[in-house]
Each structure stands twice: as C-alpha cells, then as structure tokens.
Amino acid sequence: MTAELYLGLISGTSADGIDVALVSFDTDAVHLSSCRADVRLPAGTA
Amino acid sequence: MHAQSLPIDDFGEIDAEIGEAFARSALALLAEAGVEPAAVKALGSHGQTVRHRPSAKHPFTLQIGDPNRIAERTGISTVADFRRRDMAAGGQGAPLVCALHAALFSAASEPRAVLNLGGIANFTLLAPGQTVRGFDTGPANCLLDAWALRHLGRACDEGGAFAASGCVDGVLLRELLADEYFARPLPKSTGREHFHLAWLDAHLVRHASLAIADVQATLLEFTVCSIAGALAQHAADTRRVIACGGGVHNARLMQRLGSALAERLGHACVLETSAAHGLDPDFVEATAFAWLARQRLSGLPGNCVDVTGAVGPRVLGAVYPA
C-alpha cells in the first residue's frame, strides 16, 4: 500500500506562529516527512 | 490573543488573514519538500484559538483561520473545526492530541505519560491495559513567555537563563498553586483565558518588591510544581515522561522537571523528548492535526472520551473540499 500524505497545521498558543507538518501515513507507521515553523500571524493576534 | 473585545469587522478580517497565512505556510512547506499539492490527500488545520470556554454557561471554543481560503489557495481538501463537535457531545474539546500520543508512544512494558509543553501543559496518560486519559495541568510557557516579553522584550526566556538568575519566592509560589483550577476533578482543560498576565498581576499586588528575575524563577517553578503534582495525583506509577512542545527547549525547565518528577513520584522516572521516539518535539501537535484529518476522512473518531469527557467517540472536523 502506498503511503498517504497529509498536512497538519496549528498556530501555537506559545510562539504565536504557524507550525506545519507533512506527514506520511503507512499501514503501520507515522512518519514526519517535512516540517517548518512560520512566525507571521497578523499583528494584533499575539 | 487576549483582546477582551474586538469589532466584528476586525474579527472577520483577522479570520481571513490567518486563513491566508496558513495557506502560504502549507504551500511553502510543500515547495521546500518538492511535493505537489495534488499528492497531499488532505490538510488538517487547527487554526488559532481565540477563546476556549469549556466551563461557560453555554460552553464554547473558537478557532479562526478561514478553512475555505486554505482549501482555495492550496487546492487541498481541508479539514478544520475539530474541537466543537467534542464540546457539543459534552466534552472539553481538548486535549485532542492524546489519541495520536497513544498511537505513537504507548508501550505494554511500562506506564508512560506524554507531556506537551505548549502555552498550556497537558498530559496524556498511557498505562498498559487501561484507557487513555489526559488533561491540561495548567500553564507551561504562557506566563513565562508573557513575563519575558514584558520585561526583556523577547518572545521567551531562552533556555530559562533569566529564571535561573532569580530566586523562587515560596509565598508567591504557594499562592499561585492555590488557584482553583488545580483542585478541579478530571476531565478538565484550560487556556490563556484563565492563566494570563492580568491573573499574575493580581497576585503580584502583594509582592510588589519582588525582583523581576525572582518572578520569572517563581513562574518556572510554578509550571514545574503544577505538572509534577498533577502526575503524582493522577498517575503516580509513571516510569517514563515523553515531552514535546516548545518548552523542551527551556533547559532550566527540563532540568527542574526531571528532579521534581522523581521527587513527587517517589521513584525514578525517565524524562526525555519525543525525539527519542523519532518525532521532532516541535511538530507533534501539527502531526496530530494531520492525523485527525486522516481520521475524519476515514470516518473514524478523533477524541478520547476519557480525556475530553464527551459522551462518546466522535468523528471530528468539517471538510472543505479542494
């Protein structure tokens, strides 16, 4: 079975940035393929 | 975000702008990874929490970051609004990462706990042969960061160096730990609506002469004591704590946590980060929302009922097709 790719995004309650994870799901494994953190939410939201 | 009031027009624009920012971040990561959007089955977006009121007369939780825009800009089906179905089913709507913690970090050989050190700290309790439990313990970084921002002009106290330069004030520490949240029974969750600078300032009125470094030291110890005390109360046989979230980079916090856990549990307890299990501690939560999106598309529940208190397992999130 081919692994399925999903993206997960959340803006942290602490750093007030955006964490992004590209995750590969295999039949019996979860693998974080790639990730990045951006700190660029609009002014006034932090 | 801790604005007490916000004009509806501003709220709407921020919702849209955050949705656009999320979409840009997703596309930037895919470009870096050399992955085409079409290769991604779905995107799970938690959004930005602006209010979490599980104890209100009409409990609600509110996350913004328009998922319509994320789906439109990325061309990827987007799942969002994960928390409100659990809350509608009588749950706290949080924590939602526990199911992923259980899937990745459980072991039949020992009782474990996963500790997320975000703005708020939460435990997932993984005892062999038992249902998954979990709850928010109280502040992790939120007060530490807020105090550092106010007095150092920096987003955080890097490595806990500022806290390490101060002395813990025992009287203030006891007063902070006397907050009613810590005595609440499970299930429970909290947020920066409860633990914020105004809450701290109200306590500091009686401690006006304290040096700012001493306040930082006391806040760090407050985080440590509330976490270690919660584990001792709810899962005293835990042998391994797997930490994740931004707080793992606070060396002083991790050092004090390691000592306090052994002291409060009364036996040796390994404290390590999720990196020891192959998952970057900074991206466990983001990974969880990818996992929750997959659960949603598979028609599978995303909540742990013994964690959130919902009346039953629920499929979480709404789908915004590409």
mmCIF file of C-alpha atoms in Angstrom:
data_model
loop_
_atom_site.group_PDB
_atom_site.id
_atom_site.type_symbol
_atom_site.label_atom_id
_atom_site.label_comp_id
_atom_site.label_asym_id
_atom_site.label_seq_id
_atom_site.Cartn_x
_atom_site.Cartn_y
_atom_site.Cartn_z
ATOM 1 C CA MET A 1 0.000 0.000 0.000
ATOM 2 C CA THR A 2 1.322 3.436 -0.938
ATOM 3 C CA ALA A 3 1.850 5.856 1.920
ATOM 4 C CA GLU A 4 -0.682 8.680 2.159
ATOM 5 C CA LEU A 5 0.482 12.258 2.650
ATOM 6 C CA TYR A 6 -1.353 14.686 4.915
ATOM 7 C CA LEU A 7 -0.562 18.188 6.095
ATOM 8 C CA GLY A 8 -1.167 19.338 9.667
ATOM 9 C CA LEU A 9 -1.207 22.992 10.691
ATOM 10 C CA ILE A 10 -1.569 24.675 14.042
ATOM 11 C CA SER A 11 -0.736 28.078 15.393
ATOM 12 C CA GLY A 12 0.882 27.602 18.751
ATOM 13 C CA THR A 13 -0.518 29.126 21.896
ATOM 14 C CA SER A 14 3.013 29.991 22.942
ATOM 15 C CA ALA A 15 5.067 31.095 19.978
ATOM 16 C CA ASP A 16 2.131 32.592 18.071
ATOM 17 C CA GLY A 17 3.494 31.216 14.835
ATOM 18 C CA ILE A 18 2.334 28.537 12.447
ATOM 19 C CA ASP A 19 3.703 25.008 12.668
ATOM 20 C CA VAL A 20 3.305 22.904 9.536
ATOM 21 C CA ALA A 21 3.975 19.179 9.260
ATOM 22 C CA LEU A 22 3.910 16.998 6.170
ATOM 23 C CA VAL A 23 3.130 13.533 7.447
ATOM 24 C CA SER A 24 3.311 10.214 5.691
ATOM 25 C CA PHE A 25 0.936 7.508 6.921
ATOM 26 C CA ASP A 26 1.835 3.949 6.087
ATOM 27 C CA THR A 27 -0.196 0.933 7.135
ATOM 28 C CA ASP A 28 1.601 0.676 10.450
ATOM 29 C CA ALA A 29 3.762 3.775 10.748
ATOM 30 C CA VAL A 30 3.538 7.538 11.024
ATOM 31 C CA HIS A 31 6.473 9.444 9.585
ATOM 32 C CA LEU A 32 7.087 13.173 9.757
ATOM 33 C CA SER A 33 8.326 13.821 6.226
ATOM 34 C CA SER A 34 8.963 17.533 6.468
ATOM 35 C CA CYS A 35 8.138 20.426 8.731
ATOM 36 C CA ARG A 36 8.518 24.172 9.118
ATOM 37 C CA ALA A 37 7.581 26.891 11.559
ATOM 38 C CA ASP A 38 6.497 30.336 10.442
ATOM 39 C CA VAL A 39 6.063 33.288 12.731
ATOM 40 C CA ARG A 40 3.966 35.644 10.705
ATOM 41 C CA LEU A 41 0.471 35.883 12.069
ATOM 42 C CA PRO A 42 -1.251 39.224 11.576
ATOM 43 C CA ALA A 43 -0.419 41.980 14.025
ATOM 44 C CA GLY A 44 -2.783 42.033 16.972
ATOM 45 C CA THR A 45 -3.314 38.302 17.222
ATOM 46 C CA ALA A 46 -0.367 37.597 19.500
ATOM 47 C CA MET B 1 -4.579 36.590 21.528
ATOM 48 C CA HIS B 2 -6.116 38.069 24.632
ATOM 49 C CA ALA B 3 -8.202 41.001 23.479
ATOM 50 C CA GLN B 4 -11.276 41.404 25.663
ATOM 51 C CA SER B 5 -13.303 42.843 22.812
ATOM 52 C CA LEU B 6 -12.807 43.081 19.087
ATOM 53 C CA PRO B 7 -15.019 44.769 16.491
ATOM 54 C CA ILE B 8 -16.773 42.205 14.299
ATOM 55 C CA ASP B 9 -15.244 43.741 11.156
ATOM 56 C CA ASP B 10 -11.742 43.299 12.593
ATOM 57 C CA PHE B 11 -12.561 39.752 13.688
ATOM 58 C CA GLY B 12 -13.701 38.862 10.184
ATOM 59 C CA GLU B 13 -10.574 40.301 8.598
ATOM 60 C CA ILE B 14 -8.245 38.522 11.018
ATOM 61 C CA ASP B 15 -10.071 35.245 10.367
ATOM 62 C CA ALA B 16 -9.487 35.718 6.641
ATOM 63 C CA GLU B 17 -5.884 36.860 7.065
ATOM 64 C CA ILE B 18 -4.968 33.903 9.256
ATOM 65 C CA GLY B 19 -6.526 31.554 6.710
ATOM 66 C CA GLU B 20 -4.320 33.136 4.036
ATOM 67 C CA ALA B 21 -1.237 32.829 6.296
ATOM 68 C CA PHE B 22 -1.957 29.150 6.917
ATOM 69 C CA ALA B 23 -2.284 28.547 3.177
ATOM 70 C CA ARG B 24 1.035 30.300 2.496
ATOM 71 C CA SER B 25 2.776 28.224 5.156
ATOM 72 C CA ALA B 26 1.381 24.995 3.723
ATOM 73 C CA LEU B 27 2.456 25.893 0.200
ATOM 74 C CA ALA B 28 5.916 26.987 1.407
ATOM 75 C CA LEU B 29 6.494 23.652 3.093
ATOM 76 C CA LEU B 30 5.383 21.720 0.029
ATOM 77 C CA ALA B 31 7.709 23.787 -2.161
ATOM 78 C CA GLU B 32 10.617 23.115 0.209
ATOM 79 C CA ALA B 33 9.810 19.406 0.226
ATOM 80 C CA GLY B 34 9.339 19.244 -3.550
ATOM 81 C CA VAL B 35 5.844 17.820 -3.142
ATOM 82 C CA GLU B 36 2.959 18.843 -5.398
ATOM 83 C CA PRO B 37 -0.281 19.803 -3.618
ATOM 84 C CA ALA B 38 -2.077 17.152 -5.662
ATOM 85 C CA ALA B 39 -0.024 14.482 -3.871
ATOM 86 C CA VAL B 40 -1.482 15.505 -0.492
ATOM 87 C CA LYS B 41 -4.725 13.765 0.392
ATOM 88 C CA ALA B 42 -5.913 16.356 2.899
ATOM 89 C CA LEU B 43 -4.835 19.137 5.204
ATOM 90 C CA GLY B 44 -5.865 19.348 8.849
ATOM 91 C CA SER B 45 -5.981 22.916 10.144
ATOM 92 C CA HIS B 46 -6.431 23.580 13.830
ATOM 93 C CA GLY B 47 -6.462 27.347 13.342
ATOM 94 C CA GLN B 48 -5.731 29.923 16.023
ATOM 95 C CA THR B 49 -7.634 29.593 19.266
ATOM 96 C CA VAL B 50 -9.150 32.899 20.300
ATOM 97 C CA ARG B 51 -11.383 31.609 23.091
ATOM 98 C CA HIS B 52 -11.751 28.306 24.941
ATOM 99 C CA ARG B 53 -14.550 28.377 27.495
ATOM 100 C CA PRO B 54 -15.492 24.794 28.424
ATOM 101 C CA SER B 55 -16.958 25.913 31.761
ATOM 102 C CA ALA B 56 -19.176 28.713 30.428
ATOM 103 C CA LYS B 57 -22.945 28.542 30.834
ATOM 104 C CA HIS B 58 -23.018 27.662 27.157
ATOM 105 C CA PRO B 59 -19.581 26.087 26.688
ATOM 106 C CA PHE B 60 -17.766 27.086 23.534
ATOM 107 C CA THR B 61 -14.383 27.037 21.888
ATOM 108 C CA LEU B 62 -13.425 29.233 18.963
ATOM 109 C CA GLN B 63 -10.618 28.773 16.465
ATOM 110 C CA ILE B 64 -10.139 31.086 13.498
ATOM 111 C CA GLY B 65 -8.289 30.884 10.173
ATOM 112 C CA ASP B 66 -10.849 30.532 7.378
ATOM 113 C CA PRO B 67 -10.549 26.949 6.031
ATOM 114 C CA ASN B 68 -12.376 27.938 2.828
ATOM 115 C CA ARG B 69 -9.404 30.109 1.936
ATOM 116 C CA ILE B 70 -6.923 27.366 2.810
ATOM 117 C CA ALA B 71 -8.707 24.917 0.502
ATOM 118 C CA GLU B 72 -8.995 27.543 -2.225
ATOM 119 C CA ARG B 73 -5.374 28.699 -2.133
ATOM 120 C CA THR B 74 -3.755 25.261 -1.734
ATOM 121 C CA GLY B 75 -6.095 23.155 -3.840
ATOM 122 C CA ILE B 76 -6.024 20.629 -0.993
ATOM 123 C CA SER B 77 -9.143 19.374 0.777
ATOM 124 C CA THR B 78 -9.074 20.958 4.216
ATOM 125 C CA VAL B 79 -10.435 19.628 7.492
ATOM 126 C CA ALA B 80 -10.990 22.168 10.265
ATOM 127 C CA ASP B 81 -13.170 22.944 13.308
ATOM 128 C CA PHE B 82 -12.011 19.858 15.219
ATOM 129 C CA ARG B 83 -12.947 20.842 18.734
ATOM 130 C CA ARG B 84 -16.565 21.904 18.657
ATOM 131 C CA ARG B 85 -18.138 18.511 17.928
ATOM 132 C CA ASP B 86 -16.485 17.050 21.016
ATOM 133 C CA MET B 87 -17.746 20.004 23.046
ATOM 134 C CA ALA B 88 -21.242 19.592 21.618
ATOM 135 C CA ALA B 89 -21.067 15.991 22.869
ATOM 136 C CA GLY B 90 -20.397 17.221 26.381
ATOM 137 C CA GLY B 91 -16.597 17.162 26.175
ATOM 138 C CA GLN B 92 -13.986 19.770 26.901
ATOM 139 C CA GLY B 93 -12.985 19.918 23.237
ATOM 140 C CA ALA B 94 -9.435 19.390 24.478
ATOM 141 C CA PRO B 95 -6.869 17.962 24.598
ATOM 142 C CA LEU B 96 -7.199 16.328 21.167
ATOM 143 C CA VAL B 97 -3.607 15.188 20.688
ATOM 144 C CA CYS B 98 -3.989 12.289 23.119
ATOM 145 C CA ALA B 99 -5.158 9.763 20.532
ATOM 146 C CA LEU B 100 -2.026 10.345 18.453
ATOM 147 C CA HIS B 101 0.126 10.150 21.576
ATOM 148 C CA ALA B 102 -1.421 6.780 22.356
ATOM 149 C CA ALA B 103 -0.857 5.537 18.816
ATOM 150 C CA LEU B 104 2.800 6.564 18.776
ATOM 151 C CA PHE B 105 4.104 6.307 22.312
ATOM 152 C CA SER B 106 2.240 3.536 24.176
ATOM 153 C CA ALA B 107 4.212 0.568 25.474
ATOM 154 C CA ALA B 108 2.996 -2.642 27.076
ATOM 155 C CA SER B 109 6.136 -2.736 29.178
ATOM 156 C CA GLU B 110 5.687 0.383 31.311
ATOM 157 C CA PRO B 111 3.286 3.168 32.292
ATOM 158 C CA ARG B 112 4.123 6.289 30.308
ATOM 159 C CA ALA B 113 2.944 9.840 30.084
ATOM 160 C CA VAL B 114 3.277 12.281 27.209
ATOM 161 C CA LEU B 115 3.762 15.873 28.314
ATOM 162 C CA ASN B 116 3.051 18.649 25.845
ATOM 163 C CA LEU B 117 4.775 21.855 26.904
ATOM 164 C CA GLY B 118 2.986 24.456 24.803
ATOM 165 C CA GLY B 119 1.477 27.625 26.174
ATOM 166 C CA ILE B 120 -0.547 25.303 28.364
ATOM 167 C CA ALA B 121 0.826 21.952 29.565
ATOM 168 C CA ASN B 122 -1.151 18.784 29.046
ATOM 169 C CA PHE B 123 -0.578 15.156 29.922
ATOM 170 C CA THR B 124 -1.618 12.038 28.062
ATOM 171 C CA LEU B 125 -1.518 9.092 30.455
ATOM 172 C CA LEU B 126 -0.662 5.779 28.807
ATOM 173 C CA ALA B 127 -0.957 2.903 31.259
ATOM 174 C CA PRO B 128 -0.800 -0.638 29.857
ATOM 175 C CA GLY B 129 -4.251 -2.225 29.731
ATOM 176 C CA GLN B 130 -6.084 0.978 30.637
ATOM 177 C CA THR B 131 -7.985 3.554 28.635
ATOM 178 C CA VAL B 132 -6.138 6.682 27.586
ATOM 179 C CA ARG B 133 -6.574 9.576 29.983
ATOM 180 C CA GLY B 134 -5.374 13.137 29.678
ATOM 181 C CA PHE B 135 -5.889 16.689 30.885
ATOM 182 C CA ASP B 136 -4.402 20.165 30.948
ATOM 183 C CA THR B 137 -2.208 20.674 34.006
ATOM 184 C CA GLY B 138 -2.098 24.475 33.770
ATOM 185 C CA PRO B 139 0.498 26.891 32.381
ATOM 186 C CA ALA B 140 3.625 25.660 30.635
ATOM 187 C CA ASN B 141 5.154 28.552 28.701
ATOM 188 C CA CYS B 142 2.352 31.103 28.553
ATOM 189 C CA LEU B 143 3.215 33.027 31.717
ATOM 190 C CA LEU B 144 6.964 32.538 31.313
ATOM 191 C CA ASP B 145 6.789 33.962 27.799
ATOM 192 C CA ALA B 146 4.490 36.816 28.759
ATOM 193 C CA TRP B 147 6.712 37.906 31.649
ATOM 194 C CA ALA B 148 9.843 37.681 29.475
ATOM 195 C CA LEU B 149 8.172 39.730 26.751
ATOM 196 C CA ARG B 150 7.110 42.409 29.199
ATOM 197 C CA HIS B 151 10.486 42.769 30.923
ATOM 198 C CA LEU B 152 13.082 41.532 28.435
ATOM 199 C CA GLY B 153 11.327 42.481 25.208
ATOM 200 C CA ARG B 154 11.913 38.940 23.958
ATOM 201 C CA ALA B 155 9.399 36.292 22.932
ATOM 202 C CA CYS B 156 10.699 33.876 25.541
ATOM 203 C CA ASP B 157 13.298 33.355 28.259
ATOM 204 C CA GLU B 158 15.725 31.371 26.133
ATOM 205 C CA GLY B 159 16.930 28.281 27.903
ATOM 206 C CA GLY B 160 15.413 29.557 31.129
ATOM 207 C CA ALA B 161 18.537 31.654 31.790
ATOM 208 C CA PHE B 162 16.586 34.599 33.198
ATOM 209 C CA ALA B 163 14.642 32.312 35.523
ATOM 210 C CA ALA B 164 17.881 30.656 36.611
ATOM 211 C CA SER B 165 19.249 34.059 37.614
ATOM 212 C CA GLY B 166 16.433 34.611 40.100
ATOM 213 C CA CYS B 167 15.255 33.026 43.344
ATOM 214 C CA VAL B 168 11.937 31.264 43.842
ATOM 215 C CA ASP B 169 9.607 33.094 46.216
ATOM 216 C CA GLY B 170 7.888 30.397 48.257
ATOM 217 C CA VAL B 171 4.952 32.535 49.352
ATOM 218 C CA LEU B 172 4.075 33.636 45.825
ATOM 219 C CA LEU B 173 4.518 30.071 44.595
ATOM 220 C CA ARG B 174 2.033 28.739 47.138
ATOM 221 C CA GLU B 175 -0.460 31.454 46.224
ATOM 222 C CA LEU B 176 -0.227 30.635 42.521
ATOM 223 C CA LEU B 177 -0.645 26.907 43.206
ATOM 224 C CA ALA B 178 -3.766 27.663 45.260
ATOM 225 C CA ASP B 179 -5.679 28.592 42.092
ATOM 226 C CA GLU B 180 -8.966 26.722 41.954
ATOM 227 C CA TYR B 181 -8.111 25.105 38.601
ATOM 228 C CA PHE B 182 -5.652 22.713 40.214
ATOM 229 C CA ALA B 183 -8.290 21.260 42.534
ATOM 230 C CA ARG B 184 -10.824 20.644 39.774
ATOM 231 C CA PRO B 185 -11.603 16.996 39.009
ATOM 232 C CA LEU B 186 -10.967 15.460 35.600
ATOM 233 C CA PRO B 187 -11.849 15.955 32.826
ATOM 234 C CA LYS B 188 -10.566 19.489 32.641
ATOM 235 C CA SER B 189 -8.899 21.869 30.238
ATOM 236 C CA THR B 190 -7.784 25.455 30.423
ATOM 237 C CA GLY B 191 -6.191 28.198 28.386
ATOM 238 C CA ARG B 192 -4.794 31.684 28.382
ATOM 239 C CA GLU B 193 -8.272 32.971 29.162
ATOM 240 C CA HIS B 194 -7.579 31.746 32.695
ATOM 241 C CA PHE B 195 -3.808 31.997 33.095
ATOM 242 C CA HIS B 196 -2.673 35.354 31.743
ATOM 243 C CA LEU B 197 -0.679 38.406 32.786
ATOM 244 C CA ALA B 198 -3.640 40.114 34.429
ATOM 245 C CA TRP B 199 -4.132 36.982 36.557
ATOM 246 C CA LEU B 200 -0.451 37.124 37.533
ATOM 247 C CA ASP B 201 -0.545 40.877 38.174
ATOM 248 C CA ALA B 202 -3.416 40.389 40.623
ATOM 249 C CA HIS B 203 -1.204 38.035 42.638
ATOM 250 C CA LEU B 204 1.817 40.332 42.414
ATOM 251 C CA VAL B 205 -0.014 43.209 44.089
ATOM 252 C CA ARG B 206 1.004 41.606 47.384
ATOM 253 C CA HIS B 207 4.591 41.064 46.194
ATOM 254 C CA ALA B 208 5.459 44.435 44.704
ATOM 255 C CA SER B 209 9.053 44.337 45.964
ATOM 256 C CA LEU B 210 9.953 41.119 44.164
ATOM 257 C CA ALA B 211 12.720 41.417 41.580
ATOM 258 C CA ILE B 212 11.568 40.612 38.048
ATOM 259 C CA ALA B 213 14.047 37.725 37.823
ATOM 260 C CA ASP B 214 12.591 36.276 41.016
ATOM 261 C CA VAL B 215 9.120 36.392 39.475
ATOM 262 C CA GLN B 216 10.441 34.544 36.416
ATOM 263 C CA ALA B 217 12.087 31.941 38.664
ATOM 264 C CA THR B 218 8.846 31.535 40.604
ATOM 265 C CA LEU B 219 6.799 31.179 37.411
ATOM 266 C CA LEU B 220 9.112 28.445 36.186
ATOM 267 C CA GLU B 221 8.799 26.622 39.485
ATOM 268 C CA PHE B 222 5.027 27.130 39.315
ATOM 269 C CA THR B 223 4.972 25.315 35.969
ATOM 270 C CA VAL B 224 7.209 22.550 37.347
ATOM 271 C CA CYS B 225 5.194 22.020 40.541
ATOM 272 C CA SER B 226 1.806 22.043 38.811
ATOM 273 C CA ILE B 227 2.997 19.454 36.277
ATOM 274 C CA ALA B 228 4.775 17.152 38.734
ATOM 275 C CA GLY B 229 1.944 17.452 41.254
ATOM 276 C CA ALA B 230 -0.651 16.550 38.639
ATOM 277 C CA LEU B 231 1.254 13.448 37.582
ATOM 278 C CA ALA B 232 1.721 12.362 41.191
ATOM 279 C CA GLN B 233 -2.012 12.771 41.761
ATOM 280 C CA HIS B 234 -3.275 11.012 38.642
ATOM 281 C CA ALA B 235 -0.585 8.550 37.511
ATOM 282 C CA ALA B 236 1.992 8.104 40.259
ATOM 283 C CA ASP B 237 3.306 4.842 38.791
ATOM 284 C CA THR B 238 4.519 6.539 35.586
ATOM 285 C CA ARG B 239 8.043 5.421 34.674
ATOM 286 C CA ARG B 240 8.684 7.495 31.555
ATOM 287 C CA VAL B 241 7.613 11.007 30.569
ATOM 288 C CA ILE B 242 7.928 11.864 26.882
ATOM 289 C CA ALA B 243 7.976 15.630 26.446
ATOM 290 C CA CYS B 244 7.174 17.692 23.366
ATOM 291 C CA GLY B 245 6.317 21.286 22.523
ATOM 292 C CA GLY B 246 8.361 24.455 22.730
ATOM 293 C CA GLY B 247 9.076 24.041 26.428
ATOM 294 C CA VAL B 248 11.560 21.246 25.744
ATOM 295 C CA HIS B 249 13.997 23.965 24.629
ATOM 296 C CA ASN B 250 13.919 25.541 28.085
ATOM 297 C CA ALA B 251 16.872 23.718 29.645
ATOM 298 C CA ARG B 252 16.165 25.094 33.103
ATOM 299 C CA LEU B 253 12.543 23.933 32.938
ATOM 300 C CA MET B 254 13.526 20.446 31.803
ATOM 301 C CA GLN B 255 16.203 20.172 34.477
ATOM 302 C CA ARG B 256 13.811 21.182 37.236
ATOM 303 C CA LEU B 257 11.075 18.934 35.834
ATOM 304 C CA GLY B 258 13.383 15.923 35.879
ATOM 305 C CA SER B 259 14.184 16.495 39.542
ATOM 306 C CA ALA B 260 10.620 17.302 40.582
ATOM 307 C CA LEU B 261 9.132 14.249 38.868
ATOM 308 C CA ALA B 262 11.435 11.859 40.733
ATOM 309 C CA GLU B 263 10.789 13.713 43.974
ATOM 310 C CA ARG B 264 6.986 13.812 43.671
ATOM 311 C CA LEU B 265 6.565 10.300 42.242
ATOM 312 C CA GLY B 266 8.944 8.769 44.776
ATOM 313 C CA HIS B 267 10.752 6.646 42.202
ATOM 314 C CA ALA B 268 12.951 7.000 39.145
ATOM 315 C CA CYS B 269 11.175 8.413 36.113
ATOM 316 C CA VAL B 270 12.856 8.956 32.752
ATOM 317 C CA LEU B 271 12.250 12.394 31.250
ATOM 318 C CA GLU B 272 13.028 12.528 27.535
ATOM 319 C CA THR B 273 11.699 14.258 24.446
ATOM 320 C CA SER B 274 9.714 12.757 21.593
ATOM 321 C CA ALA B 275 12.891 12.942 19.508
ATOM 322 C CA ALA B 276 13.956 9.767 21.330
ATOM 323 C CA HIS B 277 10.973 8.129 19.607
ATOM 324 C CA GLY B 278 11.645 9.599 16.173
ATOM 325 C CA LEU B 279 9.312 12.597 16.240
ATOM 326 C CA ASP B 280 10.521 16.204 16.349
ATOM 327 C CA PRO B 281 9.141 17.638 19.625
ATOM 328 C CA ASP B 282 8.295 20.941 17.927
ATOM 329 C CA PHE B 283 5.900 19.276 15.486
ATOM 330 C CA VAL B 284 3.942 16.711 17.482
ATOM 331 C CA GLU B 285 0.831 18.905 17.585
ATOM 332 C CA ALA B 286 0.976 19.706 13.869
ATOM 333 C CA THR B 287 1.404 15.984 13.219
ATOM 334 C CA ALA B 288 -1.657 15.355 15.383
ATOM 335 C CA PHE B 289 -3.834 17.536 13.178
ATOM 336 C CA ALA B 290 -2.634 15.712 10.072
ATOM 337 C CA TRP B 291 -3.625 12.502 11.875
ATOM 338 C CA LEU B 292 -7.006 13.967 12.865
ATOM 339 C CA ALA B 293 -7.680 14.958 9.239
ATOM 340 C CA ARG B 294 -6.972 11.365 8.241
ATOM 341 C CA GLN B 295 -9.319 10.116 10.933
ATOM 342 C CA ARG B 296 -12.019 12.452 9.614
ATOM 343 C CA LEU B 297 -11.695 11.268 6.026
ATOM 344 C CA SER B 298 -11.695 7.662 7.234
ATOM 345 C CA GLY B 299 -14.865 8.264 9.253
ATOM 346 C CA LEU B 300 -13.072 7.378 12.479
ATOM 347 C CA PRO B 301 -13.302 9.102 15.864
ATOM 348 C CA GLY B 302 -10.658 11.612 16.862
ATOM 349 C CA ASN B 303 -11.439 12.108 20.532
ATOM 350 C CA CYS B 304 -10.585 10.022 23.586
ATOM 351 C CA VAL B 305 -13.707 10.123 25.715
ATOM 352 C CA ASP B 306 -11.874 9.547 28.986
ATOM 353 C CA VAL B 307 -9.767 12.580 28.154
ATOM 354 C CA THR B 308 -12.343 15.098 26.996
ATOM 355 C CA GLY B 309 -15.373 13.789 28.887
ATOM 356 C CA ALA B 310 -17.548 13.578 25.773
ATOM 357 C CA VAL B 311 -20.470 11.164 25.963
ATOM 358 C CA GLY B 312 -18.967 9.067 23.201
ATOM 359 C CA PRO B 313 -16.399 8.794 20.429
ATOM 360 C CA ARG B 314 -16.986 11.365 17.713
ATOM 361 C CA VAL B 315 -15.719 11.955 14.189
ATOM 362 C CA LEU B 316 -14.212 15.433 14.463
ATOM 363 C CA GLY B 317 -13.893 18.240 11.963
ATOM 364 C CA ALA B 318 -15.653 19.640 8.921
ATOM 365 C CA VAL B 319 -14.405 19.022 5.382
ATOM 366 C CA TYR B 320 -13.839 21.838 2.904
ATOM 367 C CA PRO B 321 -13.233 20.061 -0.418
ATOM 368 C CA ALA B 322 -10.467 21.170 -2.760
#
